[in-house]
Structures are given as C-alpha cells and as structure tokens.
Amino acid sequence: MSVGCLEPQFFKAFINGFLKALPEGFSLDGWRPSPQTQGNFDEWDKLRDFLTRGFRTNLRDYWAAVFHGTWYSTFVLILSLSRDFEGTDACALPVLTPEEAQLSTSGASESFPPAHPLIVGSQPPKSIPRVHQLNPGQHTYQVLSELGLTEEQTHQLAHDGALGKEARSSVIPGNKL
C-alpha cells in the first residue's frame, strides 16, 4: 500500500480506517496510534512499526477494499468494514503491478483504482521529446553573471570553493573562468 496522508485531516481519516480494519486487539505491546500521533516525532518509529505490522495482517486487496470498498465488490465482508471509509480522503492506495496499472489506465478493469493523476480529455504526445541532461555547473557562470555578479566576484566564489571542486581547480593564475 502507498500511504501519503500528510495533512492532519487526511491522516485522521487514514488512521481511523486502519485501526478499525485491524484484527481485534492488535497493538504493539498495548500501544496504538491516534490521529495526534502524526505530530509526535518521538512516536514515529513506533508508528512505522505499527503500520508495517498492521499491513502485514492482510493482503493488499483487503487493504484496498478497506479504503476503496466499491472497487472490490467481491469482498462482501470487507465491504461492511469499509463503508465508513468509502470515498474518504485517507490517501491510501494499493501499489499495483505493471499489468494492473496498465488495466487501471486503460479503463479495462473496475478492479483497480485509477492511476494518479488521472488526466481526462488529454491526448498523450505522439513522441516523447528527448531530454538533455545538464552537467553540474554547466551554466553556473552564466547564471551568476545574469544575477549581476562581476567576473571578479565569481572568481572569488570559485577560489573560495563555493562553486564546487571543479570550479576551484580551474582558478589557477593565468586561467580564465
């Protein structure tokens, strides 16, 4: 599962749904997170362990049904658990295999949630433009010049090591930047 509930209201929706769907009595030595756990950095290691162990109590499709019940209509028992969370903003989605992802984007399957972001009414490009990789520092001097630094100021930055090892090694008497 992929969980991305960064804002408190989304974390609350997630953790409440997660706790309700866990086996009865599931805890880490009596500890269970609450919506307030999100803001308590000291409990993050426990939370990570709790979520890892909690997700391992069931299969991915079970958890997908907990947070997105209508996609998994064959799990009747699970649907009764998930009705409270259907359509919520829990920000939890199943991680799909490449084959499942293809089905979800083509609309050929109602078994999986749509891939994110779902772009409607847009045609994919006929060809993907070639991306040119920039080398580190390739435009450093040009950018510094555009920002108004003089050649002397740029030379001093390079000499001081602020522009990286390569720039510093190029600052040898008689060499131009």
PDB file of C-alpha atoms in Angstrom:
ATOM      1  CA  MET A   1       0.000   0.000   0.000  1.00  0.00           C
ATOM      2  CA  SER A   2       1.028   3.560  -0.611  1.00  0.00           C
ATOM      3  CA  VAL A   3       0.126   5.961   2.180  1.00  0.00           C
ATOM      4  CA  GLY A   4       0.511   9.699   1.677  1.00  0.00           C
ATOM      5  CA  CYS A   5      -1.702  11.396   4.247  1.00  0.00           C
ATOM      6  CA  LEU A   6       0.388  14.448   5.082  1.00  0.00           C
ATOM      7  CA  GLU A   7      -2.294  16.842   6.308  1.00  0.00           C
ATOM      8  CA  PRO A   8      -3.912  16.167   9.696  1.00  0.00           C
ATOM      9  CA  GLN A   9      -7.444  15.632   8.356  1.00  0.00           C
ATOM     10  CA  PHE A  10      -6.183  13.032   5.871  1.00  0.00           C
ATOM     11  CA  PHE A  11      -4.039  11.282   8.483  1.00  0.00           C
ATOM     12  CA  LYS A  12      -7.075  11.157  10.767  1.00  0.00           C
ATOM     13  CA  ALA A  13      -9.196   9.544   8.032  1.00  0.00           C
ATOM     14  CA  PHE A  14      -6.403   7.054   7.334  1.00  0.00           C
ATOM     15  CA  ILE A  15      -5.565   6.072  10.904  1.00  0.00           C
ATOM     16  CA  ASN A  16      -9.207   5.725  11.945  1.00  0.00           C
ATOM     17  CA  GLY A  17      -9.921   3.450   8.965  1.00  0.00           C
ATOM     18  CA  PHE A  18      -6.736   1.488   9.511  1.00  0.00           C
ATOM     19  CA  LEU A  19      -7.398   0.897  13.215  1.00  0.00           C
ATOM     20  CA  LYS A  20     -10.970  -0.211  12.591  1.00  0.00           C
ATOM     21  CA  ALA A  21      -9.853  -2.736   9.952  1.00  0.00           C
ATOM     22  CA  LEU A  22      -7.115  -4.365  12.055  1.00  0.00           C
ATOM     23  CA  PRO A  23      -7.753  -7.638  13.869  1.00  0.00           C
ATOM     24  CA  GLU A  24      -9.392  -7.106  17.249  1.00  0.00           C
ATOM     25  CA  GLY A  25      -6.861  -6.325  19.953  1.00  0.00           C
ATOM     26  CA  PHE A  26      -3.993  -5.595  17.527  1.00  0.00           C
ATOM     27  CA  SER A  27      -1.364  -3.392  19.208  1.00  0.00           C
ATOM     28  CA  LEU A  28       2.365  -3.082  19.844  1.00  0.00           C
ATOM     29  CA  ASP A  29       2.676  -4.012  23.499  1.00  0.00           C
ATOM     30  CA  GLY A  30      -0.583  -2.185  24.204  1.00  0.00           C
ATOM     31  CA  TRP A  31       0.294   0.866  22.068  1.00  0.00           C
ATOM     32  CA  ARG A  32      -1.985   2.038  19.247  1.00  0.00           C
ATOM     33  CA  PRO A  33      -1.614   5.295  17.346  1.00  0.00           C
ATOM     34  CA  SER A  34      -4.182   8.054  17.330  1.00  0.00           C
ATOM     35  CA  PRO A  35      -4.666  10.999  14.977  1.00  0.00           C
ATOM     36  CA  GLN A  36      -2.406  13.017  17.320  1.00  0.00           C
ATOM     37  CA  THR A  37       0.479  10.583  16.735  1.00  0.00           C
ATOM     38  CA  GLN A  38       1.195  12.280  13.422  1.00  0.00           C
ATOM     39  CA  GLY A  39       2.575  15.366  15.154  1.00  0.00           C
ATOM     40  CA  ASN A  40       4.605  13.490  17.767  1.00  0.00           C
ATOM     41  CA  PHE A  41       8.034  12.844  16.241  1.00  0.00           C
ATOM     42  CA  ASP A  42       9.050  10.722  19.231  1.00  0.00           C
ATOM     43  CA  GLU A  43       6.424   8.127  18.261  1.00  0.00           C
ATOM     44  CA  TRP A  44       7.197   7.937  14.544  1.00  0.00           C
ATOM     45  CA  ASP A  45       9.401   4.835  14.862  1.00  0.00           C
ATOM     46  CA  LYS A  46       6.593   3.071  16.763  1.00  0.00           C
ATOM     47  CA  LEU A  47       4.071   4.288  14.180  1.00  0.00           C
ATOM     48  CA  ARG A  48       6.224   2.974  11.310  1.00  0.00           C
ATOM     49  CA  ASP A  49       6.499  -0.419  13.022  1.00  0.00           C
ATOM     50  CA  PHE A  50       2.775  -0.468  13.837  1.00  0.00           C
ATOM     51  CA  LEU A  51       1.784   0.318  10.231  1.00  0.00           C
ATOM     52  CA  THR A  52       4.235  -2.241   8.826  1.00  0.00           C
ATOM     53  CA  ARG A  53       2.980  -4.979  11.103  1.00  0.00           C
ATOM     54  CA  GLY A  54      -0.632  -3.904  10.667  1.00  0.00           C
ATOM     55  CA  PHE A  55      -0.481  -4.017   6.879  1.00  0.00           C
ATOM     56  CA  ARG A  56       1.064  -7.492   7.124  1.00  0.00           C
ATOM     57  CA  THR A  57      -2.079  -8.816   8.842  1.00  0.00           C
ATOM     58  CA  ASN A  58      -3.879  -8.934   5.492  1.00  0.00           C
ATOM     59  CA  LEU A  59      -3.358  -8.916   1.746  1.00  0.00           C
ATOM     60  CA  ARG A  60      -3.103  -5.784  -0.371  1.00  0.00           C
ATOM     61  CA  ASP A  61      -6.575  -6.305  -1.826  1.00  0.00           C
ATOM     62  CA  TYR A  62      -8.060  -6.376   1.669  1.00  0.00           C
ATOM     63  CA  TRP A  63      -6.494  -3.005   2.483  1.00  0.00           C
ATOM     64  CA  ALA A  64      -7.559  -1.574  -0.861  1.00  0.00           C
ATOM     65  CA  ALA A  65     -11.110  -2.633  -0.005  1.00  0.00           C
ATOM     66  CA  VAL A  66     -10.871  -1.011   3.418  1.00  0.00           C
ATOM     67  CA  PHE A  67     -10.117   2.361   1.873  1.00  0.00           C
ATOM     68  CA  HIS A  68     -11.839   1.942  -1.505  1.00  0.00           C
ATOM     69  CA  GLY A  69     -14.574  -0.665  -0.986  1.00  0.00           C
ATOM     70  CA  THR A  70     -16.503  -0.234  -4.230  1.00  0.00           C
ATOM     71  CA  TRP A  71     -13.520  -1.394  -6.290  1.00  0.00           C
ATOM     72  CA  TYR A  72     -13.517  -4.761  -4.582  1.00  0.00           C
ATOM     73  CA  SER A  73     -17.161  -5.740  -4.604  1.00  0.00           C
ATOM     74  CA  THR A  74     -16.379  -9.453  -4.289  1.00  0.00           C
ATOM     75  CA  PHE A  75     -15.220  -8.933  -0.725  1.00  0.00           C
ATOM     76  CA  VAL A  76     -18.669  -8.673   0.857  1.00  0.00           C
ATOM     77  CA  LEU A  77     -17.436  -8.980   4.415  1.00  0.00           C
ATOM     78  CA  ILE A  78     -14.758  -6.393   3.837  1.00  0.00           C
ATOM     79  CA  LEU A  79     -17.267  -4.013   2.318  1.00  0.00           C
ATOM     80  CA  SER A  80     -19.166  -3.948   5.578  1.00  0.00           C
ATOM     81  CA  LEU A  81     -15.965  -2.705   7.221  1.00  0.00           C
ATOM     82  CA  SER A  82     -15.147  -0.177   4.534  1.00  0.00           C
ATOM     83  CA  ARG A  83     -18.471   1.604   4.140  1.00  0.00           C
ATOM     84  CA  ASP A  84     -17.421   4.182   6.703  1.00  0.00           C
ATOM     85  CA  PHE A  85     -14.299   4.991   4.680  1.00  0.00           C
ATOM     86  CA  GLU A  86     -15.571   4.694   1.137  1.00  0.00           C
ATOM     87  CA  GLY A  87     -14.931   7.988  -0.609  1.00  0.00           C
ATOM     88  CA  THR A  88     -12.825   9.409   2.236  1.00  0.00           C
ATOM     89  CA  ASP A  89      -9.561  11.239   1.891  1.00  0.00           C
ATOM     90  CA  ALA A  90      -7.443   8.621   3.644  1.00  0.00           C
ATOM     91  CA  CYS A  91      -4.743   8.915   0.933  1.00  0.00           C
ATOM     92  CA  ALA A  92      -4.038   5.184   0.882  1.00  0.00           C
ATOM     93  CA  LEU A  93      -3.854   3.322  -2.423  1.00  0.00           C
ATOM     94  CA  PRO A  94      -2.712  -0.149  -3.411  1.00  0.00           C
ATOM     95  CA  VAL A  95       0.616  -0.375  -5.198  1.00  0.00           C
ATOM     96  CA  LEU A  96      -0.224  -2.038  -8.500  1.00  0.00           C
ATOM     97  CA  THR A  97       1.832  -4.392 -10.595  1.00  0.00           C
ATOM     98  CA  PRO A  98       2.732  -3.022 -14.042  1.00  0.00           C
ATOM     99  CA  GLU A  99      -0.009  -5.192 -15.565  1.00  0.00           C
ATOM    100  CA  GLU A 100      -2.613  -3.910 -13.097  1.00  0.00           C
ATOM    101  CA  ALA A 101      -1.509  -0.333 -13.672  1.00  0.00           C
ATOM    102  CA  GLN A 102      -1.995  -0.778 -17.425  1.00  0.00           C
ATOM    103  CA  LEU A 103      -5.510  -2.087 -16.847  1.00  0.00           C
ATOM    104  CA  SER A 104      -6.331   0.791 -14.499  1.00  0.00           C
ATOM    105  CA  THR A 105      -5.274   3.450 -17.020  1.00  0.00           C
ATOM    106  CA  SER A 106      -6.964   1.791 -19.980  1.00  0.00           C
ATOM    107  CA  GLY A 107     -10.312   1.522 -18.207  1.00  0.00           C
ATOM    108  CA  ALA A 108     -10.354  -2.222 -18.920  1.00  0.00           C
ATOM    109  CA  SER A 109     -10.742  -3.093 -15.251  1.00  0.00           C
ATOM    110  CA  GLU A 110     -13.019  -1.936 -12.485  1.00  0.00           C
ATOM    111  CA  SER A 111     -10.990  -3.987 -10.015  1.00  0.00           C
ATOM    112  CA  PHE A 112      -8.331  -1.339  -9.507  1.00  0.00           C
ATOM    113  CA  PRO A 113      -8.427   2.337  -8.678  1.00  0.00           C
ATOM    114  CA  PRO A 114      -7.481   4.720 -11.479  1.00  0.00           C
ATOM    115  CA  ALA A 115      -3.819   5.641 -11.653  1.00  0.00           C
ATOM    116  CA  HIS A 116      -2.918   9.068 -10.290  1.00  0.00           C
ATOM    117  CA  PRO A 117      -3.068  11.622 -11.645  1.00  0.00           C
ATOM    118  CA  LEU A 118      -5.956  10.701 -13.870  1.00  0.00           C
ATOM    119  CA  ILE A 119      -5.925  13.105 -16.795  1.00  0.00           C
ATOM    120  CA  VAL A 120      -9.214  13.277 -18.615  1.00  0.00           C
ATOM    121  CA  GLY A 121      -9.612  14.577 -22.157  1.00  0.00           C
ATOM    122  CA  SER A 122      -5.932  14.849 -22.925  1.00  0.00           C
ATOM    123  CA  GLN A 123      -4.121  13.000 -25.677  1.00  0.00           C
ATOM    124  CA  PRO A 124      -0.667  11.649 -24.906  1.00  0.00           C
ATOM    125  CA  PRO A 125       2.128  13.136 -27.017  1.00  0.00           C
ATOM    126  CA  LYS A 126       2.844  11.284 -30.248  1.00  0.00           C
ATOM    127  CA  SER A 127       6.507  11.211 -29.357  1.00  0.00           C
ATOM    128  CA  ILE A 128       8.335  11.996 -26.173  1.00  0.00           C
ATOM    129  CA  PRO A 129      10.838  14.809 -26.607  1.00  0.00           C
ATOM    130  CA  ARG A 130      14.436  13.921 -25.904  1.00  0.00           C
ATOM    131  CA  VAL A 131      15.636  15.235 -22.571  1.00  0.00           C
ATOM    132  CA  HIS A 132      19.138  16.647 -22.465  1.00  0.00           C
ATOM    133  CA  GLN A 133      20.945  16.025 -19.226  1.00  0.00           C
ATOM    134  CA  LEU A 134      22.749  19.018 -17.781  1.00  0.00           C
ATOM    135  CA  ASN A 135      26.201  18.609 -16.347  1.00  0.00           C
ATOM    136  CA  PRO A 136      26.701  20.001 -12.841  1.00  0.00           C
ATOM    137  CA  GLY A 137      27.979  23.559 -13.075  1.00  0.00           C
ATOM    138  CA  GLN A 138      27.337  23.772 -16.807  1.00  0.00           C
ATOM    139  CA  HIS A 139      25.581  27.164 -16.526  1.00  0.00           C
ATOM    140  CA  THR A 140      26.930  28.377 -13.188  1.00  0.00           C
ATOM    141  CA  TYR A 141      28.925  31.303 -14.538  1.00  0.00           C
ATOM    142  CA  GLN A 142      26.168  32.387 -16.908  1.00  0.00           C
ATOM    143  CA  VAL A 143      23.598  32.362 -14.102  1.00  0.00           C
ATOM    144  CA  LEU A 144      25.882  34.271 -11.716  1.00  0.00           C
ATOM    145  CA  SER A 145      26.507  36.847 -14.440  1.00  0.00           C
ATOM    146  CA  GLU A 146      22.765  37.204 -15.050  1.00  0.00           C
ATOM    147  CA  LEU A 147      22.322  37.727 -11.305  1.00  0.00           C
ATOM    148  CA  GLY A 148      24.699  40.679 -11.546  1.00  0.00           C
ATOM    149  CA  LEU A 149      27.909  39.226 -10.098  1.00  0.00           C
ATOM    150  CA  THR A 150      31.064  40.581 -11.641  1.00  0.00           C
ATOM    151  CA  GLU A 151      33.764  38.346 -13.061  1.00  0.00           C
ATOM    152  CA  GLU A 152      35.924  39.221 -10.041  1.00  0.00           C
ATOM    153  CA  GLN A 153      33.146  38.195  -7.597  1.00  0.00           C
ATOM    154  CA  THR A 154      32.555  34.941  -9.476  1.00  0.00           C
ATOM    155  CA  HIS A 155      36.308  34.272  -9.488  1.00  0.00           C
ATOM    156  CA  GLN A 156      36.405  34.802  -5.698  1.00  0.00           C
ATOM    157  CA  LEU A 157      33.462  32.409  -5.173  1.00  0.00           C
ATOM    158  CA  ALA A 158      35.255  29.773  -7.245  1.00  0.00           C
ATOM    159  CA  HIS A 159      38.524  30.355  -5.361  1.00  0.00           C
ATOM    160  CA  ASP A 160      36.710  30.008  -2.004  1.00  0.00           C
ATOM    161  CA  GLY A 161      35.215  26.690  -3.112  1.00  0.00           C
ATOM    162  CA  ALA A 162      31.610  27.914  -3.154  1.00  0.00           C
ATOM    163  CA  LEU A 163      31.142  26.665  -6.715  1.00  0.00           C
ATOM    164  CA  GLY A 164      32.492  23.143  -6.181  1.00  0.00           C
ATOM    165  CA  LYS A 165      35.797  21.381  -6.617  1.00  0.00           C
ATOM    166  CA  GLU A 166      35.821  21.611 -10.390  1.00  0.00           C
ATOM    167  CA  ALA A 167      35.419  25.387 -10.364  1.00  0.00           C
ATOM    168  CA  ARG A 168      38.034  25.805  -7.647  1.00  0.00           C
ATOM    169  CA  SER A 169      40.615  23.769  -9.551  1.00  0.00           C
ATOM    170  CA  SER A 170      40.029  25.947 -12.598  1.00  0.00           C
ATOM    171  CA  VAL A 171      41.059  29.045 -10.621  1.00  0.00           C
ATOM    172  CA  ILE A 172      44.766  28.940 -11.364  1.00  0.00           C
ATOM    173  CA  PRO A 173      46.687  32.100 -12.073  1.00  0.00           C
ATOM    174  CA  GLY A 174      46.514  32.824 -15.762  1.00  0.00           C
ATOM    175  CA  ASN A 175      43.374  30.728 -16.359  1.00  0.00           C
ATOM    176  CA  LYS A 176      40.081  32.375 -17.158  1.00  0.00           C
ATOM    177  CA  LEU A 177      36.825  31.214 -15.645  1.00  0.00           C
TER     178      LEU A 177
END
